[in-house]
Short mmCIF file of C-alpha atoms (C1' of nucleotides) in Angstrom, two decimals:
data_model
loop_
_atom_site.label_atom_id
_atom_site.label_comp_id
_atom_site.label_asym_id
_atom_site.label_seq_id
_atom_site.Cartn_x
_atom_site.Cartn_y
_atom_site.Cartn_z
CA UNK A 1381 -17.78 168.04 93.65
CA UNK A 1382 -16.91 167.68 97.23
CA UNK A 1383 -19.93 166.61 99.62
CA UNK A 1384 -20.08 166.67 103.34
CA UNK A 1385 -23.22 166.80 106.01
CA UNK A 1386 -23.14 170.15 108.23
CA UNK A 1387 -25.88 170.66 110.70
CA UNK A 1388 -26.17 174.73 110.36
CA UNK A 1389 -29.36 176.73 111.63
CA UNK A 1390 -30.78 177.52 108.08
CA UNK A 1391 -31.12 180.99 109.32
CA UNK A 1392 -28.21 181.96 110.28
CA UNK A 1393 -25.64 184.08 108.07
CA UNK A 1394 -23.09 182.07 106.02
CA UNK A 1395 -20.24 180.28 108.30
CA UNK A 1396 -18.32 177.60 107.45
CA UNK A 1397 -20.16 174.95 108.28
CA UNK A 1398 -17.69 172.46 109.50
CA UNK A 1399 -15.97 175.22 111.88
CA UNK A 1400 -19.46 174.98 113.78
CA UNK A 1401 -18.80 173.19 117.48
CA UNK A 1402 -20.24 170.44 117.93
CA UNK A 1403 -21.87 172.19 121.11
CA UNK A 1404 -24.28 173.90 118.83
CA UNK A 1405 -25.40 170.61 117.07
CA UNK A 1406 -28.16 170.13 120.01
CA UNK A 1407 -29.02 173.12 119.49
CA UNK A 1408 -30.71 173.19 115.95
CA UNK A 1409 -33.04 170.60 114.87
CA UNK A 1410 -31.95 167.56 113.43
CA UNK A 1411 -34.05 168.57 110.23
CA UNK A 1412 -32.23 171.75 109.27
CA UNK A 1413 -29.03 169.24 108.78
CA UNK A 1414 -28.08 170.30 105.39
CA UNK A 1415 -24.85 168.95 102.94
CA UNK A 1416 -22.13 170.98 102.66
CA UNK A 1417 -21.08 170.94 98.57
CA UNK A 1418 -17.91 171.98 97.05
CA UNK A 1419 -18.35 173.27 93.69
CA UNK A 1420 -15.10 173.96 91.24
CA UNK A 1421 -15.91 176.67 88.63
CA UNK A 1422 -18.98 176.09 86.40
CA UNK A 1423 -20.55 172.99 87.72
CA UNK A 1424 -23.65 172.79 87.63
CA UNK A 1425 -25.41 172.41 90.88
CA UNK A 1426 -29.16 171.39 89.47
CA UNK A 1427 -30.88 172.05 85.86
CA UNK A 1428 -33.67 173.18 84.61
CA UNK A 1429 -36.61 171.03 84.92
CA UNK A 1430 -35.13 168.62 87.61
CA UNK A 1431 -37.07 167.78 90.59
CA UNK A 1432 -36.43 170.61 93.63
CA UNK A 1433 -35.35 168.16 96.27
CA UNK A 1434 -32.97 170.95 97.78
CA UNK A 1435 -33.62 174.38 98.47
CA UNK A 1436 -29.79 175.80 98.86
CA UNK A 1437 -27.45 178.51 100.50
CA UNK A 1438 -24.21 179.75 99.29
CA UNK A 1439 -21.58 179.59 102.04
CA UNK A 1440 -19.04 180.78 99.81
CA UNK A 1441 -18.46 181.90 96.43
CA UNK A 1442 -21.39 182.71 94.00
CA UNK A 1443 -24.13 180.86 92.03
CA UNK A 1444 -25.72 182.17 89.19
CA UNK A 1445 -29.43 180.46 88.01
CA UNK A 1446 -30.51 181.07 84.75
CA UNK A 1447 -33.28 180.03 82.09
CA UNK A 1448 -32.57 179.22 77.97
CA UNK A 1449 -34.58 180.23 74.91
CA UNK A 1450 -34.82 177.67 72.57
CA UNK A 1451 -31.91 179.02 70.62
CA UNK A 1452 -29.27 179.03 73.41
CA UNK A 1453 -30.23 183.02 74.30
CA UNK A 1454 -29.34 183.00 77.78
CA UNK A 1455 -30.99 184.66 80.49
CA UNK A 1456 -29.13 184.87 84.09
CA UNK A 1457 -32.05 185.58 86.49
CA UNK A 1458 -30.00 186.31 89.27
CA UNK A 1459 -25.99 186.06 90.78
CA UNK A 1460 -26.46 184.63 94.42
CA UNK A 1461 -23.78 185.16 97.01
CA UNK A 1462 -22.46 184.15 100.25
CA UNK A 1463 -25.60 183.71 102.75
CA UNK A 1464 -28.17 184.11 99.77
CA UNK A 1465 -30.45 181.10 99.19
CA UNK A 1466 -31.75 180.08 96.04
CA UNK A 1467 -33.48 177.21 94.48
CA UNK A 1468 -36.58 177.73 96.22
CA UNK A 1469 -39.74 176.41 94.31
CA UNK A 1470 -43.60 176.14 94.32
CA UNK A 1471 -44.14 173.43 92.23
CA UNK A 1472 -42.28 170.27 92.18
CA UNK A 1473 -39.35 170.95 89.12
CA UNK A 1474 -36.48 173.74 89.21
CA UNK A 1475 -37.01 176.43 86.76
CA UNK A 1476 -33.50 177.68 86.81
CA UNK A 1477 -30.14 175.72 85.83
CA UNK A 1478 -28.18 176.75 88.85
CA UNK A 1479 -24.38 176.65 88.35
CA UNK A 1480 -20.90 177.68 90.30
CA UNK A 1481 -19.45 180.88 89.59
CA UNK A 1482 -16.53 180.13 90.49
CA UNK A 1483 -15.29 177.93 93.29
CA UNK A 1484 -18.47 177.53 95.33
CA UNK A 1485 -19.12 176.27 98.79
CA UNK A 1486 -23.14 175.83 98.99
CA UNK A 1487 -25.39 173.86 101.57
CA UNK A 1488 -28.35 171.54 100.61
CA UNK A 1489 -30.92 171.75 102.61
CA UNK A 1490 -33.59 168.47 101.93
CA UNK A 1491 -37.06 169.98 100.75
CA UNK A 1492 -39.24 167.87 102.97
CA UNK A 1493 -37.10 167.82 105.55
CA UNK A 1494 -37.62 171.74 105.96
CA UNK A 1495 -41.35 171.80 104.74
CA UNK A 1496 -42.34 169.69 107.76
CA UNK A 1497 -40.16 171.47 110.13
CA UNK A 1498 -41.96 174.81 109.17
CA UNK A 1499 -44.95 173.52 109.87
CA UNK A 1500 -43.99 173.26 113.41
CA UNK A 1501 -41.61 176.28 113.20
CA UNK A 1502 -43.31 179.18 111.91
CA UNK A 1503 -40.15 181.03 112.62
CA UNK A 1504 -38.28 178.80 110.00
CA UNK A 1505 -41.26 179.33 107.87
CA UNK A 1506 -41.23 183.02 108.19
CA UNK A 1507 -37.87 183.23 106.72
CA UNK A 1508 -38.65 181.23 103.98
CA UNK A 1509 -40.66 183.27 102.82
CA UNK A 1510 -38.61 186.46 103.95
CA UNK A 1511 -36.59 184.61 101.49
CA UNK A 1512 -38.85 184.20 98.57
CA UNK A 1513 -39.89 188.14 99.17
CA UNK A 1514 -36.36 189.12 98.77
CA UNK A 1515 -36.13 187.27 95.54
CA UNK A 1516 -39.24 188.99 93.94
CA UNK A 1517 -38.20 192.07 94.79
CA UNK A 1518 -35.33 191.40 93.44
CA UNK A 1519 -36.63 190.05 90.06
CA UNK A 1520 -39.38 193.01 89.82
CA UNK A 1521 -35.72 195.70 90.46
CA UNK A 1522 -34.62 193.53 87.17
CA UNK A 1523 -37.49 193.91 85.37
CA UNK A 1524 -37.40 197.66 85.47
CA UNK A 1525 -33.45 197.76 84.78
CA UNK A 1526 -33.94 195.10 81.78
CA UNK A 1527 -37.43 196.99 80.44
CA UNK A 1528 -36.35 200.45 80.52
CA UNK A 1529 -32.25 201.43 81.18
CA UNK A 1530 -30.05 201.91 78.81
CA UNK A 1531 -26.20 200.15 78.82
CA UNK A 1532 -24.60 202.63 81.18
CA UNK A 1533 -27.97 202.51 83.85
CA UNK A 1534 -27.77 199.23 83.44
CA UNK A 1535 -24.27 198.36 84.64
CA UNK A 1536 -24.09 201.32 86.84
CA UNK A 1537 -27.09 200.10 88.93
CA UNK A 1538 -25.40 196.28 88.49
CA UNK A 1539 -21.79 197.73 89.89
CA UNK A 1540 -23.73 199.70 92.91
CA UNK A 1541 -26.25 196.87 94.13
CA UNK A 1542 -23.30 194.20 93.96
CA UNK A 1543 -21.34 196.89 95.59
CA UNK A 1544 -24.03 196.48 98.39
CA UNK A 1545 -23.91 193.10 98.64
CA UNK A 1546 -20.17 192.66 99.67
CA UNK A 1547 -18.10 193.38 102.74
CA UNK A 1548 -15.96 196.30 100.55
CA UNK A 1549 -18.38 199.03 99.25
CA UNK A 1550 -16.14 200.76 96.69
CA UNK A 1551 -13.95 197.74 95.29
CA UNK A 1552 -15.68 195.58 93.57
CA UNK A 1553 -13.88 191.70 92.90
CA UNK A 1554 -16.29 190.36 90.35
CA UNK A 1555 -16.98 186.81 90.27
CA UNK A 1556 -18.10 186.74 87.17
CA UNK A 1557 -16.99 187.06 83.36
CA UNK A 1558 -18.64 189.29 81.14
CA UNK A 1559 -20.10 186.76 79.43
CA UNK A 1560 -22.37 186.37 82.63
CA UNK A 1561 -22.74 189.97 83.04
CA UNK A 1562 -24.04 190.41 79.74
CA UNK A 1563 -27.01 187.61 79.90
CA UNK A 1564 -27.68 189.11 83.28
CA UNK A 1565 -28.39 192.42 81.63
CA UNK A 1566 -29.31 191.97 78.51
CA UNK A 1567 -26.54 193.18 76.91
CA UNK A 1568 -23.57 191.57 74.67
CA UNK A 1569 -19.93 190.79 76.03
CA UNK A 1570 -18.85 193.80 73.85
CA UNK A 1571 -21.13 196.38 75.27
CA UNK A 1572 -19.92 195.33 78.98
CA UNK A 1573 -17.10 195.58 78.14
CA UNK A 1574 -17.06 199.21 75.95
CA UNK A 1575 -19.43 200.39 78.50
CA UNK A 1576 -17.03 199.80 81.52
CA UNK A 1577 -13.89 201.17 79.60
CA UNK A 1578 -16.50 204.06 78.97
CA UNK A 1579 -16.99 204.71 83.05
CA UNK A 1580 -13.34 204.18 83.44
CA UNK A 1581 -12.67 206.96 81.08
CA UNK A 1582 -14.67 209.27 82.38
CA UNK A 1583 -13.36 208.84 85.63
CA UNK A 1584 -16.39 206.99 87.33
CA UNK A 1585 -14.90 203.86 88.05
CA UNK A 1586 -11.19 202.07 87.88
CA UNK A 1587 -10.71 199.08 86.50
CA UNK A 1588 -7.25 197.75 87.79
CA UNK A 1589 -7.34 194.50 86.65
CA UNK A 1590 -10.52 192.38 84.34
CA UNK A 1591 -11.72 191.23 87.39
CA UNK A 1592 -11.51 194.06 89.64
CA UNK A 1593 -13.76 197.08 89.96
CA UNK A 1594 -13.12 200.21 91.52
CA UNK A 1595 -16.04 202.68 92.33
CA UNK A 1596 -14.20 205.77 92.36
CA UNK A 1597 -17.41 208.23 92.29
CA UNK A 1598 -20.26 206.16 93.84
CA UNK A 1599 -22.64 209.70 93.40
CA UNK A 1600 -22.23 209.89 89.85
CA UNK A 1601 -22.61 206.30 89.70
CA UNK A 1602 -25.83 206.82 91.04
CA UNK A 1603 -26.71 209.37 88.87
CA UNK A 1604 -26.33 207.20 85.98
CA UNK A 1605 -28.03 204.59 87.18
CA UNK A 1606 -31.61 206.52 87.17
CA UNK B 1189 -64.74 205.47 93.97
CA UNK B 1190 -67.26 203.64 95.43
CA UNK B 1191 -66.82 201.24 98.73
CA UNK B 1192 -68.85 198.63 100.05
CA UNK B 1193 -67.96 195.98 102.95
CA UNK B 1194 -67.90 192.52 101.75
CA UNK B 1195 -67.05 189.27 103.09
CA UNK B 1196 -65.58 187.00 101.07
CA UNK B 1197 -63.18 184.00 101.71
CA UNK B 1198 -59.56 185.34 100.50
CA UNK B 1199 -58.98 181.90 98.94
CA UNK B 1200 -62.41 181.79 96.65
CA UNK B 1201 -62.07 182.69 93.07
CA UNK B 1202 -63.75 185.95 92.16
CA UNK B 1203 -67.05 186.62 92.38
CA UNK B 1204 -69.52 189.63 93.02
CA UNK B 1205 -68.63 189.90 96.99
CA UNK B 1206 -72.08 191.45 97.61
CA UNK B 1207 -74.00 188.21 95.76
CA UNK B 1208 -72.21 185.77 98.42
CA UNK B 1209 -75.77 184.62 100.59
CA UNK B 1210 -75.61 185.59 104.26
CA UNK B 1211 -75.37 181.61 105.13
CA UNK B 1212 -71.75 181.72 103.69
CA UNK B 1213 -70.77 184.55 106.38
CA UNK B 1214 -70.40 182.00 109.16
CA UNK B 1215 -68.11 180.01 107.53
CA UNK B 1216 -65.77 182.62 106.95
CA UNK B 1217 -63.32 184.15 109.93
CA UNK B 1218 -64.69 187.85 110.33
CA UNK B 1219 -61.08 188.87 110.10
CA UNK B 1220 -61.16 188.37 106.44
CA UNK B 1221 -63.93 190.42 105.65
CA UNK B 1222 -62.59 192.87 103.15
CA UNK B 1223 -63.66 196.15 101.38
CA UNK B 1224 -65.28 196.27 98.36
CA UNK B 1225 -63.52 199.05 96.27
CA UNK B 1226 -65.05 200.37 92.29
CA UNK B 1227 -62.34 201.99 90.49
CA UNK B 1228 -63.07 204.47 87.54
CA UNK B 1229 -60.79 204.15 84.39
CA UNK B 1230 -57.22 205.10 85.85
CA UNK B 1231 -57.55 205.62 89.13
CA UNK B 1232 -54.87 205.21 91.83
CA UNK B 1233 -55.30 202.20 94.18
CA UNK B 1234 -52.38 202.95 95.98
CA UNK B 1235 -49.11 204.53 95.01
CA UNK B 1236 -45.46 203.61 95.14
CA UNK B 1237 -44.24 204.75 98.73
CA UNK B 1238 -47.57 204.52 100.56
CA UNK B 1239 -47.87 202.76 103.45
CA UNK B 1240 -48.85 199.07 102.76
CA UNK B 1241 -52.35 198.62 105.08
CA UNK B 1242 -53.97 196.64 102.47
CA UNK B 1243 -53.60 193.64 100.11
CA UNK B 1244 -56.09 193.49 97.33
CA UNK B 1245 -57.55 191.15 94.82
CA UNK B 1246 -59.43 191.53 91.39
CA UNK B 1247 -63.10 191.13 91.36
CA UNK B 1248 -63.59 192.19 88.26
CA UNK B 1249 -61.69 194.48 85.37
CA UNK B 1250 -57.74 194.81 85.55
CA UNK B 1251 -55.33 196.47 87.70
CA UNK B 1252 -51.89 197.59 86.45
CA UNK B 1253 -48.82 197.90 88.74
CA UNK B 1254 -46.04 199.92 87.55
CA UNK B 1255 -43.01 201.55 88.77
CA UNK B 1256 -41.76 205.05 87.00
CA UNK B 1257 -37.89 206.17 86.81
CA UNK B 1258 -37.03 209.43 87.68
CA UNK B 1259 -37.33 211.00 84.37
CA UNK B 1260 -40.58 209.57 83.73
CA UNK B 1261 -39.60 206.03 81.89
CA UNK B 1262 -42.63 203.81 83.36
CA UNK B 1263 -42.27 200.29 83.38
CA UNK B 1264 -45.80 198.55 84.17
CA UNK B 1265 -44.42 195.33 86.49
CA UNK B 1266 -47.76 193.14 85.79
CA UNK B 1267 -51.47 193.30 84.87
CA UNK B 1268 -54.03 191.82 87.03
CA UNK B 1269 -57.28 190.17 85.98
CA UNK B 1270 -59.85 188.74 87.75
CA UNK B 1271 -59.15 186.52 90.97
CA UNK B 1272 -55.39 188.17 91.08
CA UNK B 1273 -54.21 189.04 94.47
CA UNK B 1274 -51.31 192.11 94.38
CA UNK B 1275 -50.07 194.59 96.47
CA UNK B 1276 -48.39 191.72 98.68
CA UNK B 1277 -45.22 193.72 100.36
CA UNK B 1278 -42.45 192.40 102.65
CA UNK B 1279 -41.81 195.77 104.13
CA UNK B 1280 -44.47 198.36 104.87
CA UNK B 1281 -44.49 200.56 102.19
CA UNK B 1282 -45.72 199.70 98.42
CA UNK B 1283 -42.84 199.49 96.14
CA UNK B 1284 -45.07 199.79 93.05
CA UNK B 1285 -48.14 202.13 91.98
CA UNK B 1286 -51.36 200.50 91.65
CA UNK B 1287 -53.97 202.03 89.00
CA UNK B 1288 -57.22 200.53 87.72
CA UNK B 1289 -57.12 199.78 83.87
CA UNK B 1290 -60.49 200.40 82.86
CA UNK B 1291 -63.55 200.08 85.25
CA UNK B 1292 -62.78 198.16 88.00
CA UNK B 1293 -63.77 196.34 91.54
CA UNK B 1294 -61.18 195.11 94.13
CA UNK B 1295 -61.73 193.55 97.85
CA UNK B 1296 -59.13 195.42 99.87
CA UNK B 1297 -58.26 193.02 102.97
CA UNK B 1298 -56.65 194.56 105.63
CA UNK B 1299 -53.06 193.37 106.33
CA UNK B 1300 -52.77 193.13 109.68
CA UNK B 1301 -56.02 191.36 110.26
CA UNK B 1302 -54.64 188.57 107.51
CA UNK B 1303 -51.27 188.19 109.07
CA UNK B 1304 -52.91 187.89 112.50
CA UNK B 1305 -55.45 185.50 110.86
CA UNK B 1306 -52.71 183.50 108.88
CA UNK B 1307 -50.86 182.76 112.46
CA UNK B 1308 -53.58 180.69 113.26
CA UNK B 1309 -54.59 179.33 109.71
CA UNK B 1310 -52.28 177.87 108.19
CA UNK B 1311 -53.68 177.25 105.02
CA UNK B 1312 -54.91 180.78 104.68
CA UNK B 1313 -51.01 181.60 105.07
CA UNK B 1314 -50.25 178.93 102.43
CA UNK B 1315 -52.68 180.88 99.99
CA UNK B 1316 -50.93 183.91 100.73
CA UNK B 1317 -47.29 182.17 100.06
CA UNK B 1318 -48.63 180.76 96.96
CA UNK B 1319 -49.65 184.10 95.19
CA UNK B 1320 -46.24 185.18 96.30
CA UNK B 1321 -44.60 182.45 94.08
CA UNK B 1322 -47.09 182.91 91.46
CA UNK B 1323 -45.86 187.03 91.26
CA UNK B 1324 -42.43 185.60 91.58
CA UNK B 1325 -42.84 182.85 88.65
CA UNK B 1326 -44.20 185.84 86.75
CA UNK B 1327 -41.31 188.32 87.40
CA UNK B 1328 -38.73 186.05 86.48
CA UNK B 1329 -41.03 184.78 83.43
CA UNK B 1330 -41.04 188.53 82.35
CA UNK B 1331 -37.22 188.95 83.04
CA UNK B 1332 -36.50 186.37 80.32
CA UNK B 1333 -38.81 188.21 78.21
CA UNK B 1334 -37.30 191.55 78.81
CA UNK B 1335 -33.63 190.75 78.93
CA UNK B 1336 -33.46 188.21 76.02
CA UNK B 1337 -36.63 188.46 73.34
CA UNK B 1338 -37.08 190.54 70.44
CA UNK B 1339 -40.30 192.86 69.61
CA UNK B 1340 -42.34 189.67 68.40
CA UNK B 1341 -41.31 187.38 70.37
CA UNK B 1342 -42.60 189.80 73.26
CA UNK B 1343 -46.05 190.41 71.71
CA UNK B 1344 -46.41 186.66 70.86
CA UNK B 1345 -45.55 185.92 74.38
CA UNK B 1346 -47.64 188.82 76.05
CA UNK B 1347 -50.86 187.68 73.89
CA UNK B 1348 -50.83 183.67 74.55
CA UNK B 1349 -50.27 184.77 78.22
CA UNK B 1350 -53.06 186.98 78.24
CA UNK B 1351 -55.23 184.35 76.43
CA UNK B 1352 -54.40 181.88 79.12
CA UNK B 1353 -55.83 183.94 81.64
CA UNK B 1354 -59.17 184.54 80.25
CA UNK B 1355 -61.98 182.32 79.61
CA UNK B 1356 -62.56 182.56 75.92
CA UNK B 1357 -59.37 181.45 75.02
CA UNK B 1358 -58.79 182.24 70.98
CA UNK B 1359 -60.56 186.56 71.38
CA UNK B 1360 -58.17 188.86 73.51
CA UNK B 1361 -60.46 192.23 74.87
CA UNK B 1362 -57.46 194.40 75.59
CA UNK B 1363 -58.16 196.12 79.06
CA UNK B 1364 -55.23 198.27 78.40
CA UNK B 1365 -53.98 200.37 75.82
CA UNK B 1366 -51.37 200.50 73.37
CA UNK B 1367 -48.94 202.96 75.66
CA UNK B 1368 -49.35 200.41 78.85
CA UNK B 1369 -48.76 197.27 76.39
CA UNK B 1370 -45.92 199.54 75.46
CA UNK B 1371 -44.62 199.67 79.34
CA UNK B 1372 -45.22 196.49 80.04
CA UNK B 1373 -42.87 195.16 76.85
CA UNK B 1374 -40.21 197.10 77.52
CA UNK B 1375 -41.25 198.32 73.79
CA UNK B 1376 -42.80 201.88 72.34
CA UNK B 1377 -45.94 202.37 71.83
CA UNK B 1378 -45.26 202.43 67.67
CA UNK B 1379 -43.59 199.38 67.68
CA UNK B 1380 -46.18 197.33 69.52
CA UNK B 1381 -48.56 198.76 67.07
CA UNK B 1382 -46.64 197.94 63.94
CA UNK B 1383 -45.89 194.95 65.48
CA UNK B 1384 -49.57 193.47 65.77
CA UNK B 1385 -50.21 195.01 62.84
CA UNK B 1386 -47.33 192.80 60.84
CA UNK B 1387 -48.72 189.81 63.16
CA UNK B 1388 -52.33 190.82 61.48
CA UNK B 1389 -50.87 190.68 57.84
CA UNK B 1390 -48.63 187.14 58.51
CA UNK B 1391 -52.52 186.33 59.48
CA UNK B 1392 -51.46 184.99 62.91
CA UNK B 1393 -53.89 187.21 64.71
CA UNK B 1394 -56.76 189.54 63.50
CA UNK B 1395 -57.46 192.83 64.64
CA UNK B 1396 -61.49 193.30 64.23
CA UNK B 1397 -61.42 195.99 66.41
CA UNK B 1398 -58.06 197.70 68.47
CA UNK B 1399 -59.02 196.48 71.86
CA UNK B 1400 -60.20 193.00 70.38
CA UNK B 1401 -57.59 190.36 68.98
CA UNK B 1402 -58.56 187.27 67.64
CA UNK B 1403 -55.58 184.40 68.38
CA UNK B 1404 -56.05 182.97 64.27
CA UNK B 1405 -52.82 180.79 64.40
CA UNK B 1406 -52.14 179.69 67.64
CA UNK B 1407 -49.23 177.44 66.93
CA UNK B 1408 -47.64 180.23 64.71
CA UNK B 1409 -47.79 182.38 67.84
CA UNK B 1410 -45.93 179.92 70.18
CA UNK B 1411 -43.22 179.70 67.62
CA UNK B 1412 -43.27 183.16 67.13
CA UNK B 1413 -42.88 183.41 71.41
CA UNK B 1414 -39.47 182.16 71.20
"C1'" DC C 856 -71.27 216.65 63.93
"C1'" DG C 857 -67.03 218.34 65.59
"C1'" DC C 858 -63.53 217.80 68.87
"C1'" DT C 859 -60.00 215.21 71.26
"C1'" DA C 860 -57.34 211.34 72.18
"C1'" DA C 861 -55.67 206.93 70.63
"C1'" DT C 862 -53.74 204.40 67.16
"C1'" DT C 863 -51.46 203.54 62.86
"C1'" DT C 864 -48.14 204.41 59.42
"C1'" DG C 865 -44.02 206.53 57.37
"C1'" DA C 866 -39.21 208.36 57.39
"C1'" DT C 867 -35.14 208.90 59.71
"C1'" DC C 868 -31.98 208.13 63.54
"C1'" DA C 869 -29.35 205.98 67.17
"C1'" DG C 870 -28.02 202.56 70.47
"C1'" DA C 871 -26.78 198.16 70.78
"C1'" DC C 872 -25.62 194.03 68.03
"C1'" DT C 873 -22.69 191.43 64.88
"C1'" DC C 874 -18.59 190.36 62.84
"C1'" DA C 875 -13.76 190.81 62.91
"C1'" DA C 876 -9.35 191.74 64.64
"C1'" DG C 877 -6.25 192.88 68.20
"C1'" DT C 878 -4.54 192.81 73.09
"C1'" DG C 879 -3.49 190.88 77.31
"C1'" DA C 880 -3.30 187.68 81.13
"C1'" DA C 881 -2.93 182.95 82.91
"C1'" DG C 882 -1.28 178.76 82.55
"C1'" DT C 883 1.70 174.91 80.20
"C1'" DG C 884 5.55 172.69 78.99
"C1'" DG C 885 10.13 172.65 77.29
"C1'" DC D 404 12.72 181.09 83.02
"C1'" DC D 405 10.77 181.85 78.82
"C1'" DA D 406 8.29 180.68 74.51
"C1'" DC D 407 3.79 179.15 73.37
"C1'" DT D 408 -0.97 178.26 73.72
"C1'" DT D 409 -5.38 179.47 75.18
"C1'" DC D 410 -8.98 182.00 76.72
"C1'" DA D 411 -11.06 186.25 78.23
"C1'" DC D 412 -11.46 190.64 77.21
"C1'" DT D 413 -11.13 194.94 74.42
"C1'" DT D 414 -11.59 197.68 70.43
"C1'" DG D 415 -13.08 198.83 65.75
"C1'" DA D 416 -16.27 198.94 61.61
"C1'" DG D 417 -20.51 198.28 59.75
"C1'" DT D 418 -25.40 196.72 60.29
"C1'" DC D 419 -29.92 196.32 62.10
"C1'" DT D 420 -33.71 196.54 65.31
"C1'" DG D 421 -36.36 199.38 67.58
"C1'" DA D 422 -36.64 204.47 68.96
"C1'" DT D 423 -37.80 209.06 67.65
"C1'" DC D 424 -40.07 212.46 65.09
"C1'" DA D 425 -43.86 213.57 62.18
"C1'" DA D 426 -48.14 212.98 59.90
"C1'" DA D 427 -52.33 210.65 58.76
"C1'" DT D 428 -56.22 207.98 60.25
"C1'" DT D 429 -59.55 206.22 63.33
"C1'" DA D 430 -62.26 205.89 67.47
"C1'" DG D 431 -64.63 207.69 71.23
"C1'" DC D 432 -67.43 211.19 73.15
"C1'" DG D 433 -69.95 215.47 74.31
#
DNA sequence: CGCTAATTTGATCAGACTCAAGTGAAGTGG
DNA sequence: CCACTTCACTTGAGTCTGATCAAATTAGCG
C-alpha cells in the first residue's frame, strides 16, 4: 500500500488527487487534506470492529465492505466506486471490513478533522449526510432485492444499477469475481454464474469475456428485474 | 383518524404529547410543535410516492414501513415501536409506505419547519442525523440477515431484536401478525409459523398465546441467531 | 353461537445449494 | 514460444430448505 497526502475538496467528484494545482490548495481548507492510498487487489483497507478514524472516498477502482457470520457466511453490504464514500460511522468502531476490489486508489479523510470542520461548514456537513442518505437508500433497495427476488431479479437489477453507476451504460467491466457477486446477493458462485449464462442465452445480455458484461436488451432487463 | 396539536421536544423519548404541562411549552422552539395523529389497525400514514411534508415518531403502538414489487411481493423494510422516528427522506417523496400495526399514535412534525429549525440548532440536527444512522445500522443489520441467514436464524434474530426494544425483556406482545413477520423475514407466512412452533418444542421460546412469546432460553436463541 | 379471518399443520414441489467434474484464461518458467 | 500450473469460472447431478397448495384448527368478533 502506497500512501501520499492530497488536499482535495471532500465534495468534489473523484480526480486524481495529485493532478490537482497547487493553485487550488488555498482554496479548500486545510482540514479536508485527506491521504491518497494505493491499494493492490484485496487489501484490506480497515476491519471490522477497528476504530473509524477515516471516513474514505474511492478515487479509483472499487471497494467492497462487508460483515461475517460466525461461520465465515459472508455478507458484501455494498461495492463502492469511483467518487463513492464509505466508511462513515456513528459510533466509534467500523462495522464493515472494507477491502480493494481490485487495484484501488482511495482518499482518507481524518474523522475529527472533518467533524469539526462541519461544525463550521454546514455545507460540508450537508453532504455528509447527503452521503449517509444515499447509503440507506441504498441498503433499504438491498433489502427488498435480498428479501424478495429471485436469482434472475436479483442479478438483473445488480447488472442495471451498476450499469448506472459507470461512464458506459450498456457494457458492463465488472470489478468483481463472482465470488463477490454472490455474497452481495445472496446467492452461490454457481448460481451467478448459471444465471448469467442463462441471460446470455436468451439473448438478454453478452458475455464476451468473464469479466465483461454486455447489456444487449436493457428493457427486458428491466422486466426481469421486477 | 384522530388529530390533536401537541408540542413536544423532537429529541424526548415518548410520552403522551397531550400530558406534557403547559410550563414545558416555553422551553420548546414553537417550530417543533408537531401533530398528534391516532391510527386505527392498518391504516395508511403515508404511502410510497407521496410527497414527504412530514417526519413522524411513535408515541405509542407500532408502525410498519414496507415497500411492494410490482406483482405484489411486499417486503416490510422495518417496524417501529415507541420513541422511533421514520419517514426521514433525502428527496421529497416517501420511498416506502407507512401503515399503523395495530392501534396507534404518532407526532407528525412538519419537515420544513425542522430543517429550518435544525439550521439554527445544531443539536436538534444532530438528533435528526443520528436516527438516520440508527435506520441505516438497521438496514444493513437486516441485509446480513436477509442475504446470508437461514429460517431460524432469522426468527432467533427478529425475536432477541424485538425483545431489546421493549421493556419487559424475556415476554414478546407481537404487534404484528404472522403475514408481516412473514415480509419482514424475507420468509412465508407457514414457515415462520412452523418455525416458532419447532422453536416452542426445542423449548427455547413458549407460545402461551400467538401474539405473546415468552424468550425461555435466551442463550439458546443467540446461538440459534447465527 | 356462528361466522370470518388468522394461524397451524401436512404433503408435495421447486429453486437454489452442495458436491463434483470439466473448461478456460492468465501467468510462470523452461 | 510453448508446456505447465493455477485459479476463476462453468456445467452437471443430486439434495435440501423453504415455497406452494391444501386442509384442519383456533381465535376474534358481531
Amino acid at each position: 500500500m502506497h500512501t501520499a497526502l492530497a488536499i482535495e475538496n471532500f465534495t468534489s467528484t473523484a480526480i486524481a488527487a495529485r493532478s490537482i494545482p497547487p493553485t487550488c490548495v488555498a482554496d479548500v481548507p486545510a482540514a479536508t487534506a485527506g491521504l491518497v492510498r494505493s491499494h493492490e487487489k484485496d487489501e484490506e483497507i480497515f476491519a471490522e470492529g477497528h476504530r473509524a478514524a477515516f471516513v474514505y472516498k474511492v478515487v479509483s477502482g472499487a471497494v467492497r465492505t462487508s460483515r461475517l457470520l460466525c461461520d465465515g457466511r459472508r455478507q458484501i453490504d455494498a461495492f463502492h466506486l469511483s467518487g463513492d464514500i464509505f466508511g462513515i460511522e456513528a459510533g466509534d468502531e467500523h462495522r464493515f471490513t472494507a477491502e480493494s476490489v481490485g487495484n484501488t486508489v482511495v482518499i482518507a479523510y481524518r474523522r475529527c478533522s472533518i467533524e469539526a470542520l462541519a461544525a463550521s461548514d454546514s455545507a460540508l456537513a450537508q453532504q455528509f449526510v447527503v452521503g449517509m442518505m444515499r447509503s440507506l437508500e441504498r441498503a433499504q433497495d438491498h433489502v427488498l432485492l435480498l428479501g424478495r427476488k429471485n436469482a434472475i431479479e436479483r442479478i438483473a437489477s445488480f447488472l442495471l444499477d451498476l450499469a448506472e453507476r459507470i461512464p458506459d451504460k450498456a457494457v458492463v467491466d465488472l470489478p468483481m469475481s463472482r465470488i463477490d457477486i454472490a455474497d452481495h446477493l445472496g446467492l452461490t458462485i454457481e448460481t451467478v454464474s448459471r444465471t448469467l449464462s442463462q441471460l446470455e442465452r436468451e439473448a438478454v445480455i453478452g458475455l464476451p469475456s468473464t469479466r465483461r458484461i454486455v447489456l444487449r436488451n436493457k428493457t427486458a432487463l428491466q422486466r426481469l428485474a421486477a
